[in-house]
Amino acid sequence: MRSLQSLKEELRVLEQHFPKRLNAPFSIINATVDDITSTYRDSINQRSISICCKILEVPNKCLWYTESDNSDDVQEQLTLVFDELNSNSSNETRSVTLQLESIIERLNTFFNASNLLLPSHLITNSTNRIEPEDSGVDQEEEDDDDDETEQHQNHDHDQCSLDDDEKLPQTEQLVEDVDGISLENWQLLQSLKYKRINEAAQRNHEKIYSNNNNNNHSNSNTSARKESASSSSSSVLTSSVQATDRLMKELREIFRSQAYKKGDFTIELVDESLYEWNVKLFHVDKDSKLYVDLEEMKTSEKNLDKLDHILLSFTFNDNYPFAPPFVRVIRPIITGGHVYSGAICMELLTRQGWSSAYSVESLLFQIVATLCKAGARIDFNSLNETFSLQRAQQAFRHITSVHEKSGWYTAPKADG
């Protein structure tokens, strides 16, 4: 089999020929012995199509997939070629480059594009790198020596084989985003996806193990009760998967939004959890008193932590999007604006007022509008303090209890 070093060399050459460039027909965004992230540019619709690969076994066993939101016809083409590559064991003898070539050829045919082709010497070298299996140590050492020699030879050959119009100017702009998402946030979404897959596999393993134990230590009546409990557990599990998928989609759309890109707000996942977000709010309505306070806070001598934003917490549960997130203010201490001990008094944040059609971004905008319109102010005497989670939860329970009895006030249309 090819050595690990040989795979590294293949990926290096691919990165050299398809560097990260803005609006390039094809770019390798990131390539390691574990993962490959690349983009194919749809010249018709001016959109980037992600082509991703998880290398399951060195050097050729790959799992191909896409992370971009593609049109149905494009997705159909990708599904066909990915299924062919992922399910055909004979592809394990084909190099990563050859597998990638088949994907590019399928997209070229679909978009009637002929300007994107892998250089012939790249394919030839990749084919020649497939060596017979040998478990001897001497062969491994020989492979490494050959790889080092080939690396120098290929480097010279690569430099000479590019046509003049293929050569890239040194000032070429590097890729800043993938499918409208910054490279940093794209990589975050990738890591979340792998984490989700691993967690789902672990839960499935635990469920199977639990069921086996139940079958070995249960009589018929007990078994029926266990089956009912298992069914309930399965229902929760399905809901969790649904919540995770929805949150992944929400996060992806936020990373694409203009308000996020302009810096109106930022999002940080607490402990890399998809279910707990810290949202930093930097901009509010300029005609509001909250805006005046926010600007004053930035230059206040009392602001020891140099706080320049309002920090909100969004916590989601397994029933999202059919249940609202719990939203609270962490800091600074805010008075008025329907904020009570950090809890936000809005019918929208209760089960009665919530709708699964709301997105996180639209909810955020509604909260900001409510804070501004209801006269929220920053307490400068408590500028370096925070609202605790426990106090916010207690306040929210009290708020909802009161309004369940007395109802919610609906402002006149004249008030917005």
Tab-separated table of C-alpha atoms in Angstrom:
chain	number	residue	atom	x	y	z
A	1	MET	CA	0.000	0.000	0.000
A	2	ARG	CA	1.053	3.584	-0.426
A	3	SER	CA	2.692	5.135	2.598
A	4	LEU	CA	1.272	8.001	4.608
A	5	GLN	CA	4.025	10.203	3.266
A	6	SER	CA	2.885	9.476	-0.271
A	7	LEU	CA	-0.653	10.639	0.572
A	8	LYS	CA	0.732	13.812	2.105
A	9	GLU	CA	2.661	14.482	-1.088
A	10	GLU	CA	-0.451	13.938	-3.203
A	11	LEU	CA	-2.397	16.439	-1.100
A	12	ARG	CA	0.471	18.923	-1.245
A	13	VAL	CA	0.483	18.809	-5.037
A	14	LEU	CA	-3.302	19.270	-5.154
A	15	GLU	CA	-3.035	22.319	-2.890
A	16	GLN	CA	-0.268	23.696	-5.093
A	17	HIS	CA	-2.331	23.421	-8.279
A	18	PHE	CA	-5.603	24.580	-6.748
A	19	PRO	CA	-4.705	27.186	-4.095
A	20	LYS	CA	-7.295	29.143	-2.136
A	21	ARG	CA	-8.446	31.873	-4.489
A	22	LEU	CA	-11.518	34.068	-4.552
A	23	ASN	CA	-13.986	32.988	-7.285
A	24	ALA	CA	-11.575	30.378	-8.662
A	25	PRO	CA	-13.204	27.557	-10.720
A	26	PHE	CA	-11.877	25.097	-8.158
A	27	SER	CA	-9.967	25.550	-4.896
A	28	ILE	CA	-8.577	23.315	-2.184
A	29	ILE	CA	-9.545	25.103	1.024
A	30	ASN	CA	-7.930	22.657	3.388
A	31	ALA	CA	-6.273	19.267	2.929
A	32	THR	CA	-4.967	16.963	5.653
A	33	VAL	CA	-4.598	13.204	5.946
A	34	ASP	CA	-7.973	13.231	7.732
A	35	ASP	CA	-10.105	15.733	5.823
A	36	ILE	CA	-10.273	17.572	2.523
A	37	THR	CA	-12.401	20.665	1.971
A	38	SER	CA	-12.671	22.112	-1.540
A	39	THR	CA	-15.024	24.273	-3.586
A	40	TYR	CA	-16.237	24.073	-7.166
A	41	ARG	CA	-17.431	27.374	-8.604
A	42	ASP	CA	-20.808	27.324	-10.353
A	43	SER	CA	-20.118	29.942	-13.031
A	44	ILE	CA	-23.783	30.052	-14.092
A	45	ASN	CA	-25.284	30.982	-10.724
A	46	GLN	CA	-22.046	32.382	-9.254
A	47	ARG	CA	-22.199	30.098	-6.227
A	48	SER	CA	-19.654	27.849	-4.574
A	49	ILE	CA	-20.359	24.136	-4.265
A	50	SER	CA	-18.547	22.434	-1.429
A	51	ILE	CA	-16.843	19.105	-2.055
A	52	CYS	CA	-15.685	17.524	1.191
A	53	CYS	CA	-13.940	14.289	1.974
A	54	LYS	CA	-13.358	12.366	5.178
A	55	ILE	CA	-10.389	10.020	4.697
A	56	LEU	CA	-11.459	6.916	6.605
A	57	GLU	CA	-8.368	4.819	5.887
A	58	VAL	CA	-5.056	5.885	4.441
A	59	PRO	CA	-4.550	6.250	1.590
A	60	ASN	CA	-7.711	5.900	-0.528
A	61	LYS	CA	-10.800	4.972	1.470
A	62	CYS	CA	-12.863	8.152	1.436
A	63	LEU	CA	-16.290	9.408	2.438
A	64	TRP	CA	-17.406	12.172	0.058
A	65	TYR	CA	-20.147	14.662	0.918
A	66	THR	CA	-21.200	18.302	0.489
A	67	GLU	CA	-21.969	20.959	3.088
A	68	SER	CA	-23.413	23.664	0.805
A	69	ASP	CA	-27.108	24.295	0.249
A	70	ASN	CA	-27.319	23.278	-3.396
A	71	SER	CA	-30.220	23.392	-5.811
A	72	ASP	CA	-32.106	20.124	-6.270
A	73	ASP	CA	-30.566	19.345	-9.666
A	74	VAL	CA	-27.023	20.021	-8.469
A	75	GLN	CA	-27.618	17.986	-5.317
A	76	GLU	CA	-28.883	15.110	-7.451
A	77	GLN	CA	-25.662	15.072	-9.492
A	78	LEU	CA	-23.523	15.165	-6.359
A	79	THR	CA	-25.543	12.413	-4.703
A	80	LEU	CA	-25.069	10.159	-7.714
A	81	VAL	CA	-21.309	10.541	-7.882
A	82	PHE	CA	-20.850	10.478	-4.077
A	83	ASP	CA	-22.906	7.302	-3.751
A	84	GLU	CA	-20.874	5.703	-6.501
A	85	LEU	CA	-17.566	6.594	-4.858
A	86	ASN	CA	-18.642	5.846	-1.274
A	87	SER	CA	-20.251	2.488	-1.999
A	88	ASN	CA	-17.824	1.033	-4.540
A	89	SER	CA	-15.009	-0.810	-2.777
A	90	SER	CA	-12.964	-0.815	-5.990
A	91	ASN	CA	-12.517	2.941	-5.520
A	92	GLU	CA	-10.212	2.166	-2.621
A	93	THR	CA	-7.549	1.359	-5.205
A	94	ARG	CA	-8.060	4.724	-6.888
A	95	SER	CA	-6.111	7.655	-5.520
A	96	VAL	CA	-7.820	10.648	-3.922
A	97	THR	CA	-6.888	12.669	-7.003
A	98	LEU	CA	-8.631	10.217	-9.338
A	99	GLN	CA	-11.732	10.162	-7.158
A	100	LEU	CA	-11.745	13.958	-7.106
A	101	GLU	CA	-11.373	13.983	-10.888
A	102	SER	CA	-14.563	11.931	-11.316
A	103	ILE	CA	-16.496	14.476	-9.214
A	104	ILE	CA	-15.140	17.410	-11.197
A	105	GLU	CA	-15.909	15.679	-14.506
A	106	ARG	CA	-19.515	15.072	-13.393
A	107	LEU	CA	-19.944	18.754	-12.508
A	108	ASN	CA	-18.200	19.874	-15.690
A	109	THR	CA	-20.632	17.806	-17.744
A	110	PHE	CA	-23.624	19.118	-15.807
A	111	PHE	CA	-22.606	22.769	-16.163
A	112	ASN	CA	-21.239	22.235	-19.696
A	113	ALA	CA	-17.887	23.554	-18.531
A	114	SER	CA	-14.592	22.467	-20.019
A	115	ASN	CA	-12.255	25.055	-18.515
A	116	LEU	CA	-11.671	23.044	-15.341
A	117	LEU	CA	-9.544	19.943	-15.829
A	118	LEU	CA	-6.984	18.255	-13.655
A	119	PRO	CA	-3.522	18.502	-15.254
A	120	SER	CA	-2.702	15.241	-17.040
A	121	HIS	CA	0.637	14.789	-15.274
A	122	LEU	CA	-1.162	15.155	-11.933
A	123	ILE	CA	-3.432	12.219	-12.792
A	124	THR	CA	-0.539	10.174	-14.202
A	125	ASN	CA	1.596	10.687	-11.130
A	126	SER	CA	-1.352	9.866	-8.897
A	127	THR	CA	-1.988	6.623	-10.789
A	128	ASN	CA	1.661	5.648	-10.627
A	129	ARG	CA	1.650	6.135	-6.870
A	130	ILE	CA	-0.601	3.107	-6.316
A	131	GLU	CA	1.912	0.462	-5.278
A	132	PRO	CA	1.506	-3.255	-4.486
A	133	GLU	CA	0.844	-4.183	-0.882
A	134	ASP	CA	3.907	-5.105	1.127
A	135	SER	CA	4.169	-5.317	4.884
A	136	GLY	CA	7.977	-5.299	5.051
A	137	VAL	CA	9.806	-2.559	6.866
A	138	ASP	CA	12.350	-2.248	4.064
A	139	GLN	CA	9.595	-1.420	1.608
A	140	GLU	CA	8.308	1.323	3.919
A	141	GLU	CA	11.745	2.884	4.117
A	142	GLU	CA	12.152	2.594	0.365
A	143	ASP	CA	8.766	4.286	-0.112
A	144	ASP	CA	9.830	7.218	2.039
A	145	ASP	CA	13.087	7.628	0.103
A	146	ASP	CA	11.259	7.448	-3.202
A	147	ASP	CA	8.702	9.965	-1.987
A	148	GLU	CA	11.415	12.470	-1.090
A	149	THR	CA	13.027	12.063	-4.529
A	150	GLU	CA	9.662	12.302	-6.279
A	151	GLN	CA	8.806	15.389	-4.282
A	152	HIS	CA	11.773	17.302	-5.702
A	153	GLN	CA	11.193	15.973	-9.202
A	154	ASN	CA	7.484	16.717	-9.148
A	155	HIS	CA	8.116	20.208	-7.815
A	156	ASP	CA	10.289	21.055	-10.826
A	157	HIS	CA	7.910	19.296	-13.197
A	158	ASP	CA	4.875	21.078	-11.725
A	159	GLN	CA	6.471	24.463	-12.176
A	160	CYS	CA	7.220	23.783	-15.835
A	161	SER	CA	3.910	22.147	-16.729
A	162	LEU	CA	1.649	25.097	-15.986
A	163	ASP	CA	0.730	27.192	-18.996
A	164	ASP	CA	1.268	30.929	-18.820
A	165	ASP	CA	-2.437	31.653	-18.323
A	166	GLU	CA	-2.565	29.025	-15.582
A	167	LYS	CA	0.191	30.697	-13.569
A	168	LEU	CA	-1.140	32.701	-10.637
A	169	PRO	CA	0.020	36.232	-9.841
A	170	GLN	CA	1.542	36.547	-6.393
A	171	THR	CA	-1.031	39.161	-5.460
A	172	GLU	CA	-4.020	36.879	-6.165
A	173	GLN	CA	-6.641	37.280	-3.450
A	174	LEU	CA	-7.025	34.284	-1.171
A	175	VAL	CA	-10.403	32.727	-0.512
A	176	GLU	CA	-12.261	34.732	2.129
A	177	ASP	CA	-15.447	32.717	2.230
A	178	VAL	CA	-16.979	29.403	1.237
A	179	ASP	CA	-20.548	29.600	-0.062
A	180	GLY	CA	-20.980	32.995	1.584
A	181	ILE	CA	-19.479	31.877	4.914
A	182	SER	CA	-16.089	32.948	6.258
A	183	LEU	CA	-13.437	30.237	6.190
A	184	GLU	CA	-13.175	30.267	9.992
A	185	ASN	CA	-16.918	29.779	10.450
A	186	TRP	CA	-16.984	27.153	7.693
A	187	GLN	CA	-14.386	25.120	9.583
A	188	LEU	CA	-16.449	25.527	12.766
A	189	LEU	CA	-19.488	24.066	10.988
A	190	GLN	CA	-17.341	21.183	9.754
A	191	SER	CA	-16.117	20.360	13.260
A	192	LEU	CA	-19.683	20.536	14.595
A	193	LYS	CA	-20.829	18.104	11.932
A	194	TYR	CA	-18.183	15.532	12.857
A	195	LYS	CA	-18.962	15.994	16.549
A	196	ARG	CA	-22.661	15.440	15.828
A	197	ILE	CA	-21.925	12.244	13.871
A	198	ASN	CA	-19.742	10.872	16.672
A	199	GLU	CA	-22.296	11.703	19.371
A	200	ALA	CA	-25.113	10.109	17.360
A	201	ALA	CA	-23.042	6.951	16.908
A	202	GLN	CA	-22.283	6.832	20.637
A	203	ARG	CA	-25.958	7.247	21.562
A	204	ASN	CA	-26.927	4.540	19.114
A	205	HIS	CA	-24.321	2.195	20.606
A	206	GLU	CA	-25.592	2.878	24.145
A	207	LYS	CA	-29.176	2.298	23.050
A	208	ILE	CA	-28.316	-1.078	21.466
A	209	TYR	CA	-26.337	-2.117	24.552
A	210	SER	CA	-29.219	-1.091	26.816
A	211	ASN	CA	-31.751	-3.021	24.726
A	212	ASN	CA	-29.589	-6.154	24.834
A	213	ASN	CA	-29.396	-5.973	28.610
A	214	ASN	CA	-33.126	-5.470	28.864
A	215	ASN	CA	-33.786	-8.540	26.741
A	216	ASN	CA	-31.521	-10.687	28.922
A	217	HIS	CA	-32.974	-9.651	32.290
A	218	SER	CA	-36.683	-9.100	31.656
A	219	ASN	CA	-39.795	-11.211	31.773
A	220	SER	CA	-42.572	-10.640	29.273
A	221	ASN	CA	-44.447	-8.017	31.320
A	222	THR	CA	-41.327	-6.115	32.215
A	223	SER	CA	-40.197	-6.380	28.644
A	224	ALA	CA	-43.375	-4.658	27.482
A	225	ARG	CA	-42.759	-1.784	29.899
A	226	LYS	CA	-39.165	-1.512	28.740
A	227	GLU	CA	-40.306	-1.423	25.149
A	228	SER	CA	-42.589	1.463	25.984
A	229	ALA	CA	-39.735	3.280	27.716
A	230	SER	CA	-37.454	2.529	24.774
A	231	SER	CA	-40.058	3.967	22.414
A	232	SER	CA	-40.195	7.103	24.523
A	233	SER	CA	-36.404	7.317	24.530
A	234	SER	CA	-36.379	6.902	20.768
A	235	SER	CA	-38.843	9.761	20.463
A	236	VAL	CA	-36.558	12.038	22.492
A	237	LEU	CA	-33.577	10.931	20.434
A	238	THR	CA	-35.342	11.763	17.182
A	239	SER	CA	-36.300	15.157	18.560
A	240	SER	CA	-32.680	15.812	19.518
A	241	VAL	CA	-31.494	14.987	16.007
A	242	GLN	CA	-34.147	17.304	14.613
A	243	ALA	CA	-33.076	20.098	16.969
A	244	THR	CA	-29.429	19.636	16.035
A	245	ASP	CA	-30.162	19.705	12.316
A	246	ARG	CA	-32.265	22.838	12.683
A	247	LEU	CA	-29.624	24.604	14.784
A	248	MET	CA	-26.914	23.708	12.268
A	249	LYS	CA	-29.044	25.230	9.520
A	250	GLU	CA	-29.772	28.332	11.630
A	251	LEU	CA	-26.094	28.848	12.404
A	252	ARG	CA	-25.166	28.437	8.746
A	253	GLU	CA	-27.757	31.032	7.671
A	254	ILE	CA	-26.613	33.482	10.346
A	255	PHE	CA	-23.014	33.184	9.163
A	256	ARG	CA	-24.296	34.199	5.701
A	257	SER	CA	-26.455	37.103	6.906
A	258	GLN	CA	-25.522	40.700	6.183
A	259	ALA	CA	-26.192	41.833	9.767
A	260	TYR	CA	-23.685	39.281	11.050
A	261	LYS	CA	-21.112	40.155	8.409
A	262	LYS	CA	-21.493	43.886	9.173
A	263	GLY	CA	-20.662	43.169	12.806
A	264	ASP	CA	-24.054	44.046	14.304
A	265	PHE	CA	-23.694	40.939	16.447
A	266	THR	CA	-21.430	37.924	16.920
A	267	ILE	CA	-22.065	34.379	18.117
A	268	GLU	CA	-19.912	32.180	20.331
A	269	LEU	CA	-20.795	28.565	21.131
A	270	VAL	CA	-20.330	27.930	24.845
A	271	ASP	CA	-17.953	24.970	25.282
A	272	GLU	CA	-18.492	24.226	21.565
A	273	SER	CA	-22.085	23.261	22.312
A	274	LEU	CA	-24.616	23.816	19.569
A	275	TYR	CA	-27.290	24.178	22.250
A	276	GLU	CA	-25.854	27.191	24.101
A	277	TRP	CA	-24.950	30.443	22.339
A	278	ASN	CA	-23.485	33.663	23.675
A	279	VAL	CA	-24.600	36.522	21.446
A	280	LYS	CA	-22.706	39.808	21.610
A	281	LEU	CA	-24.906	42.695	20.484
A	282	PHE	CA	-22.882	45.665	19.232
A	283	HIS	CA	-25.505	47.807	17.484
A	284	VAL	CA	-29.024	48.888	18.406
A	285	ASP	CA	-31.445	51.511	17.093
A	286	LYS	CA	-29.570	54.840	17.020
A	287	ASP	CA	-32.723	56.712	18.027
A	288	SER	CA	-33.047	54.758	21.277
A	289	LYS	CA	-31.817	55.620	24.763
A	290	LEU	CA	-30.144	52.225	24.873
A	291	TYR	CA	-27.904	53.294	21.981
A	292	VAL	CA	-26.872	56.429	23.883
A	293	ASP	CA	-26.093	54.339	26.963
A	294	LEU	CA	-24.125	51.820	24.938
A	295	GLU	CA	-21.937	54.546	23.445
A	296	GLU	CA	-21.421	56.168	26.838
A	297	MET	CA	-20.545	52.821	28.412
A	298	LYS	CA	-17.669	52.321	25.953
A	299	THR	CA	-15.847	55.388	27.295
A	300	SER	CA	-16.979	55.240	30.916
A	301	GLU	CA	-14.261	55.103	33.573
A	302	LYS	CA	-16.472	52.701	35.514
A	303	ASN	CA	-16.239	50.188	32.671
A	304	LEU	CA	-13.273	48.272	34.055
A	305	ASP	CA	-13.704	45.365	31.627
A	306	LYS	CA	-13.916	47.685	28.584
A	307	LEU	CA	-17.292	46.172	27.694
A	308	ASP	CA	-18.497	47.376	24.279
A	309	HIS	CA	-21.581	45.184	23.765
A	310	ILE	CA	-24.669	43.674	25.348
A	311	LEU	CA	-24.148	39.983	26.080
A	312	LEU	CA	-27.165	37.702	25.615
A	313	SER	CA	-27.448	33.973	26.234
A	314	PHE	CA	-29.553	31.652	24.059
A	315	THR	CA	-30.129	28.151	25.448
A	316	PHE	CA	-31.933	25.553	23.305
A	317	ASN	CA	-33.401	22.218	24.363
A	318	ASP	CA	-34.085	18.957	22.534
A	319	ASN	CA	-37.570	20.117	21.512
A	320	TYR	CA	-36.334	23.064	19.471
A	321	PRO	CA	-37.736	24.447	17.140
A	322	PHE	CA	-41.082	23.405	18.657
A	323	ALA	CA	-40.122	24.998	21.972
A	324	PRO	CA	-38.535	28.454	22.288
A	325	PRO	CA	-34.980	28.994	23.496
A	326	PHE	CA	-34.411	30.470	26.940
A	327	VAL	CA	-32.988	33.933	26.341
A	328	ARG	CA	-31.512	36.132	29.023
A	329	VAL	CA	-29.286	39.179	29.422
A	330	ILE	CA	-25.945	38.401	31.066
A	331	ARG	CA	-24.345	41.846	31.101
A	332	PRO	CA	-24.398	44.778	31.511
A	333	ILE	CA	-27.150	45.150	34.095
A	334	ILE	CA	-30.176	46.511	32.239
A	335	THR	CA	-33.204	48.162	33.795
A	336	GLY	CA	-36.547	48.597	32.073
A	337	GLY	CA	-37.149	47.286	28.578
A	338	HIS	CA	-39.108	44.311	29.966
A	339	VAL	CA	-35.893	42.918	31.498
A	340	TYR	CA	-36.296	41.468	35.007
A	341	SER	CA	-33.195	40.026	36.721
A	342	GLY	CA	-31.869	39.171	33.274
A	343	ALA	CA	-35.051	37.442	32.078
A	344	ILE	CA	-36.858	39.016	29.133
A	345	CYS	CA	-40.616	39.387	29.413
A	346	MET	CA	-41.914	38.586	25.927
A	347	GLU	CA	-44.786	36.315	24.942
A	348	LEU	CA	-42.682	35.256	21.982
A	349	LEU	CA	-40.311	33.487	24.383
A	350	THR	CA	-43.075	31.324	25.891
A	351	ARG	CA	-44.617	28.141	24.534
A	352	GLN	CA	-47.903	29.976	23.992
A	353	GLY	CA	-46.369	32.719	21.862
A	354	TRP	CA	-43.631	30.764	20.141
A	355	SER	CA	-43.780	29.424	16.586
A	356	SER	CA	-41.372	26.971	14.980
A	357	ALA	CA	-41.377	29.269	11.939
A	358	TYR	CA	-39.258	31.840	13.811
A	359	SER	CA	-35.536	31.803	13.140
A	360	VAL	CA	-32.908	32.662	15.726
A	361	GLU	CA	-31.908	35.764	13.793
A	362	SER	CA	-35.488	37.058	13.509
A	363	LEU	CA	-35.956	36.373	17.238
A	364	LEU	CA	-32.796	38.354	18.016
A	365	PHE	CA	-34.022	41.314	15.961
A	366	GLN	CA	-37.380	41.200	17.760
A	367	ILE	CA	-35.665	41.183	21.164
A	368	VAL	CA	-33.489	44.151	20.214
A	369	ALA	CA	-36.528	46.062	18.956
A	370	THR	CA	-38.382	45.330	22.203
A	371	LEU	CA	-35.470	46.477	24.368
A	372	CYS	CA	-35.177	49.742	22.458
A	373	LYS	CA	-38.889	50.494	22.185
A	374	ALA	CA	-39.600	49.668	25.834
A	375	GLY	CA	-36.913	52.043	27.066
A	376	ALA	CA	-34.187	49.673	28.276
A	377	ARG	CA	-31.321	51.483	30.042
A	378	ILE	CA	-27.879	50.438	31.233
A	379	ASP	CA	-27.305	50.652	34.995
A	380	PHE	CA	-23.983	52.474	35.260
A	381	ASN	CA	-23.842	51.902	39.015
A	382	SER	CA	-23.604	48.141	38.387
A	383	LEU	CA	-21.566	48.276	35.213
A	384	ASN	CA	-19.209	45.420	36.050
A	385	GLU	CA	-21.834	43.073	37.481
A	386	THR	CA	-23.761	40.314	35.717
A	387	PHE	CA	-27.211	38.735	35.911
A	388	SER	CA	-26.982	35.198	37.283
A	389	LEU	CA	-28.600	32.267	35.514
A	390	GLN	CA	-30.513	31.216	38.631
A	391	ARG	CA	-32.058	34.660	39.140
A	392	ALA	CA	-33.011	34.885	35.471
A	393	GLN	CA	-34.681	31.447	35.543
A	394	GLN	CA	-36.636	32.294	38.689
A	395	ALA	CA	-37.755	35.622	37.219
A	396	PHE	CA	-38.854	34.006	33.975
A	397	ARG	CA	-40.919	31.364	35.791
A	398	HIS	CA	-42.617	34.108	37.790
A	399	ILE	CA	-43.266	36.183	34.650
A	400	THR	CA	-44.858	33.332	32.745
A	401	SER	CA	-46.936	32.302	35.756
A	402	VAL	CA	-48.371	35.802	36.122
A	403	HIS	CA	-49.159	36.177	32.425
A	404	GLU	CA	-50.758	32.738	32.195
A	405	LYS	CA	-53.343	34.025	34.652
A	406	SER	CA	-53.693	37.626	33.470
A	407	GLY	CA	-52.873	37.270	29.778
A	408	TRP	CA	-50.431	39.238	27.672
A	409	TYR	CA	-50.758	42.897	26.755
A	410	THR	CA	-50.810	43.562	23.029
A	411	ALA	CA	-49.608	47.032	22.065
A	412	PRO	CA	-51.776	49.101	19.717
A	413	LYS	CA	-50.757	49.018	16.053
A	414	ALA	CA	-49.881	52.708	16.303
A	415	ASP	CA	-47.125	51.730	18.714
A	416	GLY	CA	-45.650	49.222	16.288
